Amino acid sequence: MAHAGSRSGRRGANDVSRRTSPGRRGEEAGPGAPGSDVSGNSAAKAVKPARARSTRGGEITPFDAFRYAHAHRSEVAWLSQNTNHLVPPGPIRTALEEAIRERRYEGYPYGPGDPELLELVVQDLGLAGVTPFLTAGGTESLYMIMRALLSAGDEVIASDPSYLIIHRFVELSGARTRNLDIYAPPFRLTSERVREAIGPKTRMILLIDPLNPLGSGYPREEVRAIAEIAHDHHLLLLNDVTYRDFADAPTLAAEFDPESTLTVWSVSKNCGLAGLRIGGFAGSADLVRNVARFNTNDLGVNILAQVAALAGLRTKATWIGGVRRQTRANGARIKATVDAIPGATLPVYPSQANMMVIDIAALGISPEAVQEELLQKYGVFVRAGNYLSTTHGKKFVRVSFSNPPEDIDRFVQHFPEAIRTLAPQAPTPVA
């Protein structure tokens, strides 16, 4: 497996305490440590040849990027799933170690969820009076909501690009999405387009803010306008706010329409707990009760996930600012790299989330080829856009960047190299 450096690096007085990517081994090295250059960054290791694809019956099987990345997780810069690798590990690790020593995993958790955790969730959202509900990640909440509140023939106003898993849940309920193309300025829904899209079968508006994958954020007045449309037309409003902690000034739709809004939240991204799968939704007591009929975790959400979420939310105020600053600094470095490649563009910058879309349509390269080249040759995992847009997925890769600077170093070095290798006519970097 080839890669260009490890996670080691110098930690400045204002830097976020770092932890490794999933499964990353080894201690953090300081300046002068073996394998580090004088700046404190690890010296790049020699690049090994990429592994050949496996074969079955003499035929080449499709490259499974996730299988490959997980098999080499200790060597991969994970820029593919918007996961957060900047949260200081101390409080969460200490809480988990204590829970394991106490063998809390041997018993079922309290079914409704830890009362303090539920209270902290409400405080963190800043929505007084809402009823919170715990699920095994925000995605489970989205599934429950669609199954509970949609019927055959209903329509949901949504967007393309989007987090298309939600659209699949809509279809499982016998409903359909009405996808508004947002791959053009302002790269988000507008109240005017939402109003025009409402028809006799419209049941729900899907408002993801900030947006995955584009990183677009909604101005406060636009959130208010969309919430008022939902209220006036007696529609449900699903407000997915998974990435709100990366935004400059996030606004929750429930502030304007509390009775018809369900807010889906997660600690996967802000607290760096994607692997533990914990999240939930919040809304009026009646709405939450209606959705809770579809709960499969009647014996409670994973106890270790609850312990970790408690530790994260208790301490979040002390470190989230540093996470946000480092994420924005990383985004600026990615922008500079993309700007130096003629034909590559960032549709949205700065991102209000921890991910961005890099449009490579003008280069004549498939996003899947870029994903595979970066991962197999350089150990940099970005995501091809095909699972995020049925219309525009062949135009872009998505890169996430709530990562230590060393991961961004590797992207900055190797993304241009991958483009030069793959482009039919290799672009000349801008000086």
XYZ file of C-alpha atoms in Angstrom:
431
model
C 0.000 0.000 0.000
C 1.435 3.326 -1.009
C 0.917 6.544 0.809
C 2.638 9.816 1.376
C 3.127 10.332 5.045
C 1.523 9.605 8.372
C -0.519 11.612 10.859
C 2.479 12.864 12.765
C 2.926 16.585 12.985
C 3.601 19.586 15.177
C 0.745 20.730 17.379
C 0.601 24.479 17.836
C -0.850 26.289 20.830
C -4.134 26.939 19.037
C -4.332 23.674 17.095
C -7.066 21.153 17.690
C -5.880 18.029 19.488
C -5.726 15.320 16.892
C -6.761 11.744 16.686
C -6.172 9.258 13.954
C -8.435 8.086 11.178
C -10.404 4.891 11.787
C -7.897 2.275 12.874
C -4.872 4.571 12.492
C -1.954 3.120 14.446
C 0.991 4.725 16.162
C 1.705 7.677 18.422
C 1.746 11.256 17.293
C 5.292 12.360 16.542
C 6.617 15.788 17.324
C 9.310 17.807 15.574
C 12.499 15.856 15.262
C 10.834 12.493 15.810
C 11.912 9.646 13.551
C 10.358 10.040 10.121
C 9.619 13.758 10.598
C 11.074 16.666 8.716
C 12.165 19.866 10.458
C 8.656 21.316 10.216
C 7.278 18.434 12.245
C 5.497 16.797 9.296
C 6.249 13.198 8.523
C 8.516 12.633 5.582
C 6.699 11.114 2.604
C 7.213 7.416 2.172
C 8.137 5.874 -1.143
C 5.150 5.119 -3.323
C 4.538 1.440 -4.005
C 2.766 0.157 -7.101
C -1.011 -0.048 -6.817
C -2.459 -3.484 -6.247
C -4.167 -5.180 -9.164
C -7.891 -5.840 -8.984
C -8.953 -9.304 -7.948
C -10.228 -11.660 -10.611
C -12.995 -14.236 -10.670
C -12.958 -16.875 -13.379
C -10.460 -14.829 -15.356
C -12.697 -11.739 -15.302
C -11.769 -8.493 -13.582
C -14.171 -7.702 -10.752
C -15.227 -4.104 -10.032
C -12.985 -2.231 -7.640
C -14.600 -2.053 -4.184
C -13.257 1.215 -2.798
C -14.689 0.744 0.676
C -13.423 -2.798 1.067
C -9.996 -1.633 -0.021
C -10.014 1.431 2.229
C -11.115 -0.475 5.318
C -8.505 -3.150 4.681
C -5.856 -0.380 4.623
C -7.530 1.908 7.164
C -4.318 2.536 9.094
C -2.768 4.075 5.970
C -5.672 5.978 4.417
C -6.475 9.688 4.614
C -10.248 9.341 4.964
C -11.683 12.270 2.984
C -14.646 10.321 1.626
C -17.462 10.210 4.198
C -17.507 13.630 5.895
C -16.274 12.031 9.107
C -14.710 14.259 11.764
C -11.147 13.379 12.833
C -10.418 16.571 14.775
C -12.269 16.058 18.073
C -9.858 15.730 21.015
C -10.048 12.050 21.967
C -9.402 12.366 25.709
C -12.904 12.879 27.183
C -14.599 10.326 24.949
C -11.866 7.742 25.386
C -11.922 8.152 29.176
C -15.697 7.766 29.319
C -15.627 4.655 27.125
C -12.817 3.055 29.105
C -14.735 3.580 32.341
C -17.905 2.097 30.847
C -15.970 -0.941 29.636
C -14.312 -1.413 33.036
C -17.784 -1.349 34.577
C -18.909 -3.878 31.945
C -21.936 -1.776 31.129
C -22.134 -3.549 27.785
C -23.451 -6.645 29.588
C -26.832 -5.082 30.288
C -29.470 -3.302 28.240
C -29.466 0.491 28.396
C -32.396 2.496 29.712
C -34.848 2.181 26.824
C -35.811 5.849 26.286
C -32.173 6.934 26.448
C -29.956 8.479 29.110
C -31.960 11.404 30.570
C -28.906 13.676 30.729
C -28.049 12.893 27.120
C -31.567 13.765 25.984
C -31.392 17.035 27.913
C -28.016 17.883 26.401
C -29.368 17.204 22.918
C -32.211 19.683 23.437
C -29.779 22.261 24.830
C -27.390 21.722 21.951
C -30.152 22.240 19.400
C -31.383 25.303 21.231
C -35.013 24.291 20.745
C -36.934 24.689 23.970
C -39.984 22.504 24.361
C -39.170 19.864 21.742
C -39.266 16.144 22.454
C -36.003 14.341 21.568
C -35.774 10.727 20.449
C -32.620 8.587 20.201
C -31.881 6.324 17.232
C -28.901 4.356 15.955
C -27.601 7.251 13.872
C -29.423 9.975 12.002
C -30.030 7.677 9.041
C -32.277 5.440 11.136
C -34.280 8.530 12.113
C -34.751 9.406 8.453
C -36.009 5.904 7.690
C -38.464 5.924 10.590
C -39.832 9.345 9.644
C -40.504 8.374 6.037
C -42.178 5.096 6.957
C -44.305 6.725 9.636
C -45.423 9.899 7.896
C -45.621 9.113 4.166
C -48.169 7.074 2.252
C -48.383 5.677 -1.262
C -48.755 8.492 -3.767
C -47.336 11.238 -1.534
C -44.667 13.580 -2.872
C -41.660 15.077 -1.116
C -40.004 18.219 -2.440
C -36.263 17.508 -2.465
C -33.155 18.376 -4.447
C -30.572 16.891 -6.785
C -27.731 16.625 -5.721
C -28.760 15.340 -2.310
C -28.194 12.630 0.261
C -30.010 10.131 -1.934
C -30.452 7.535 0.814
C -33.310 9.712 2.054
C -34.897 9.549 -1.386
C -34.710 5.756 -1.263
C -36.534 5.755 2.079
C -39.234 7.922 0.512
C -39.669 5.340 -2.246
C -39.851 2.483 0.273
C -42.903 4.220 1.700
C -44.605 4.192 -1.686
C -44.069 7.926 -2.099
C -41.816 9.773 -4.535
C -39.494 12.752 -4.452
C -39.897 15.765 -6.668
C -36.256 16.633 -7.217
C -35.401 20.238 -7.960
C -32.073 20.616 -9.780
C -29.784 22.756 -7.608
C -26.501 22.268 -9.490
C -26.462 25.962 -10.379
C -26.391 29.184 -8.337
C -27.397 29.536 -5.529
C -26.790 25.751 -5.260
C -29.697 25.222 -2.853
C -33.448 25.324 -2.765
C -35.175 28.690 -2.746
C -38.557 29.519 -1.270
C -39.817 30.563 -4.711
C -38.952 27.222 -6.308
C -40.350 25.286 -3.358
C -43.634 27.184 -3.586
C -43.871 26.565 -7.329
C -43.191 22.839 -6.861
C -46.072 22.250 -4.434
C -48.823 20.139 -5.926
C -51.915 18.304 -4.724
C -49.869 15.278 -3.616
C -47.133 17.205 -1.784
C -46.809 15.994 1.807
C -43.316 17.031 2.901
C -40.417 19.401 2.214
C -36.902 18.039 2.723
C -34.567 20.794 3.923
C -30.972 19.611 4.413
C -28.933 22.454 5.881
C -26.004 22.566 5.263
C -26.362 20.500 2.116
C -24.575 17.249 1.436
C -22.651 17.117 -0.934
C -22.373 20.749 -2.060
C -21.760 22.344 1.330
C -24.306 25.089 0.638
C -25.924 26.799 3.610
C -29.297 28.504 3.904
C -29.608 32.150 4.954
C -31.850 32.702 7.947
C -34.545 34.461 5.936
C -34.672 31.597 3.433
C -35.170 29.066 6.224
C -37.939 31.234 7.621
C -39.611 31.537 4.201
C -39.534 27.773 3.571
C -40.862 27.079 7.070
C -43.702 29.529 6.502
C -44.549 27.815 3.203
C -44.727 24.474 5.003
C -46.970 25.980 7.680
C -49.292 27.745 5.227
C -49.723 24.603 3.078
C -50.037 22.207 6.056
C -46.914 20.289 5.004
C -44.387 18.399 7.071
C -40.904 19.921 7.123
C -37.957 17.585 7.593
C -34.916 19.628 8.628
C -31.720 17.524 8.506
C -29.079 19.533 10.401
C -26.299 16.930 10.579
C -23.606 19.447 9.536
C -24.859 22.578 11.294
C -21.861 22.801 13.660
C -19.597 23.591 10.706
C -21.767 26.497 9.522
C -21.176 30.179 10.263
C -24.726 30.967 11.388
C -27.003 27.903 11.310
C -30.749 28.406 11.610
C -33.173 25.647 12.555
C -36.537 25.605 10.807
C -38.303 24.547 14.008
C -37.731 28.056 15.304
C -40.394 29.241 12.827
C -42.692 26.210 12.498
C -42.297 24.029 15.603
C -45.507 22.045 15.168
C -44.810 20.750 11.644
C -41.000 20.408 11.740
C -38.964 17.349 12.595
C -35.292 18.109 13.207
C -32.883 15.246 12.509
C -29.605 15.514 14.370
C -26.478 13.422 14.711
C -23.280 13.373 16.735
C -21.515 11.409 14.015
C -20.015 14.521 12.456
C -19.748 17.175 15.166
C -18.518 14.835 17.931
C -16.620 12.472 15.638
C -18.674 9.387 16.513
C -19.679 8.070 13.087
C -18.543 4.539 13.915
C -20.715 4.346 17.030
C -23.957 5.209 15.198
C -26.025 7.486 17.390
C -28.357 10.326 16.487
C -32.027 11.061 16.591
C -34.844 13.458 15.846
C -36.769 16.081 17.753
C -40.148 17.674 17.330
C -43.530 18.188 18.894
C -44.656 15.434 21.247
C -47.420 14.345 18.865
C -45.139 14.097 15.833
C -42.449 12.239 17.758
C -45.006 9.823 19.167
C -46.264 9.105 15.660
C -42.782 8.371 14.314
C -41.745 6.347 17.372
C -44.230 3.625 16.376
C -41.570 2.483 13.896
C -38.775 2.252 16.449
C -36.905 -1.061 16.346
C -34.568 -0.245 19.245
C -37.156 -0.829 21.947
C -34.392 -2.016 24.287
C -32.388 1.156 23.795
C -29.604 2.547 21.620
C -26.084 1.127 22.051
C -24.919 1.976 25.578
C -21.321 2.746 24.588
C -22.583 5.117 21.904
C -24.649 6.941 24.529
C -21.668 7.161 26.882
C -19.491 8.609 24.118
C -22.175 11.083 23.024
C -22.572 12.280 26.610
C -18.835 12.909 26.913
C -18.774 14.690 23.566
C -21.708 16.996 24.250
C -20.547 17.777 27.807
C -17.236 19.087 26.483
C -18.226 20.297 23.014
C -18.086 24.003 23.860
C -14.372 23.718 24.683
C -13.277 22.293 21.317
C -15.875 22.818 18.583
C -14.477 26.257 17.722
C -11.063 24.752 17.062
C -12.585 21.992 14.945
C -14.396 24.592 12.851
C -11.301 26.771 12.393
C -9.117 23.855 11.313
C -11.815 22.611 8.946
C -12.054 26.026 7.274
C -8.264 26.271 6.996
C -8.227 22.852 5.354
C -10.931 23.954 2.925
C -8.874 26.977 1.913
C -5.914 24.738 1.075
C -8.108 22.478 -1.032
C -9.446 25.519 -2.877
C -5.923 26.698 -3.672
C -5.087 23.250 -5.036
C -8.200 23.086 -7.216
C -7.733 26.653 -8.459
C -4.319 25.665 -9.813
C -5.817 23.001 -12.101
C -7.382 24.451 -15.276
C -10.850 23.022 -15.759
C -11.392 21.936 -12.149
C -13.775 24.100 -10.132
C -15.499 24.371 -6.775
C -19.201 25.116 -7.352
C -19.605 26.217 -3.712
C -16.956 27.964 -1.647
C -16.589 28.417 1.240
C -18.470 25.336 2.290
C -20.768 25.675 5.278
C -20.185 22.000 6.044
C -17.060 19.840 6.164
C -17.209 18.742 2.551
C -17.127 20.246 -0.943
C -17.769 19.189 -4.501
C -14.908 19.405 -7.012
C -16.321 19.616 -10.535
C -14.043 17.816 -13.018
C -16.473 17.593 -15.948
C -14.315 19.825 -18.165
C -11.331 17.506 -17.695
C -12.947 14.494 -19.334
C -12.174 12.228 -16.372
C -14.646 9.956 -14.614
C -15.045 10.593 -10.867
C -14.706 6.859 -10.257
C -11.290 6.883 -11.928
C -10.138 9.750 -9.706
C -11.425 7.958 -6.611
C -9.597 4.754 -7.510
C -6.355 6.442 -8.566
C -6.080 8.485 -5.382
C -6.990 5.590 -3.116
C -4.918 2.780 -4.573
C -1.836 4.760 -5.505
C -1.684 7.409 -2.780
C -3.932 6.296 0.071
C -6.237 9.331 -0.286
C -9.916 8.397 -0.217
C -12.353 10.847 -1.869
C -15.879 9.990 -3.034
C -17.204 9.780 -6.572
C -20.422 11.723 -7.046
C -22.588 8.973 -8.521
C -24.358 8.130 -5.251
C -25.199 11.782 -4.574
C -26.822 12.814 -7.837
C -28.614 10.944 -10.578
C -28.228 13.947 -12.884
C -24.795 15.371 -12.103
C -22.935 12.533 -10.365
C -20.601 11.995 -13.324
C -19.309 15.552 -13.023
C -17.747 15.661 -9.577
C -15.938 14.104 -6.674
C -16.721 15.035 -3.106
C -13.927 15.667 -0.637
C -14.379 16.093 3.106
C -11.825 17.864 5.240
C -12.477 17.850 8.984
C -9.125 16.095 9.146
C -5.649 16.721 10.557
C -3.481 18.899 8.286
C -1.337 15.888 7.350
C -4.281 14.372 5.488
C -4.749 17.602 3.572
C -1.011 17.640 2.802
C -1.456 14.345 1.009
C -4.475 15.568 -0.950
C -2.676 18.777 -1.949
C 0.310 16.801 -3.191
C -1.438 13.952 -4.957
C -4.718 15.308 -6.356
C -2.870 17.230 -9.109
C -0.746 14.148 -9.801
C -3.853 11.987 -10.197
C -5.407 14.528 -12.571
C -2.248 14.682 -14.680
C -2.201 10.893 -14.890
C -5.853 10.530 -15.839
C -6.613 13.571 -17.981
C -6.739 12.919 -21.756
C -4.718 16.118 -22.136
C -2.915 16.736 -18.913
C -3.628 20.264 -17.646
C -0.769 22.546 -16.829
C -0.967 23.786 -13.233
C -1.351 27.520 -12.839
C 1.773 29.151 -11.456
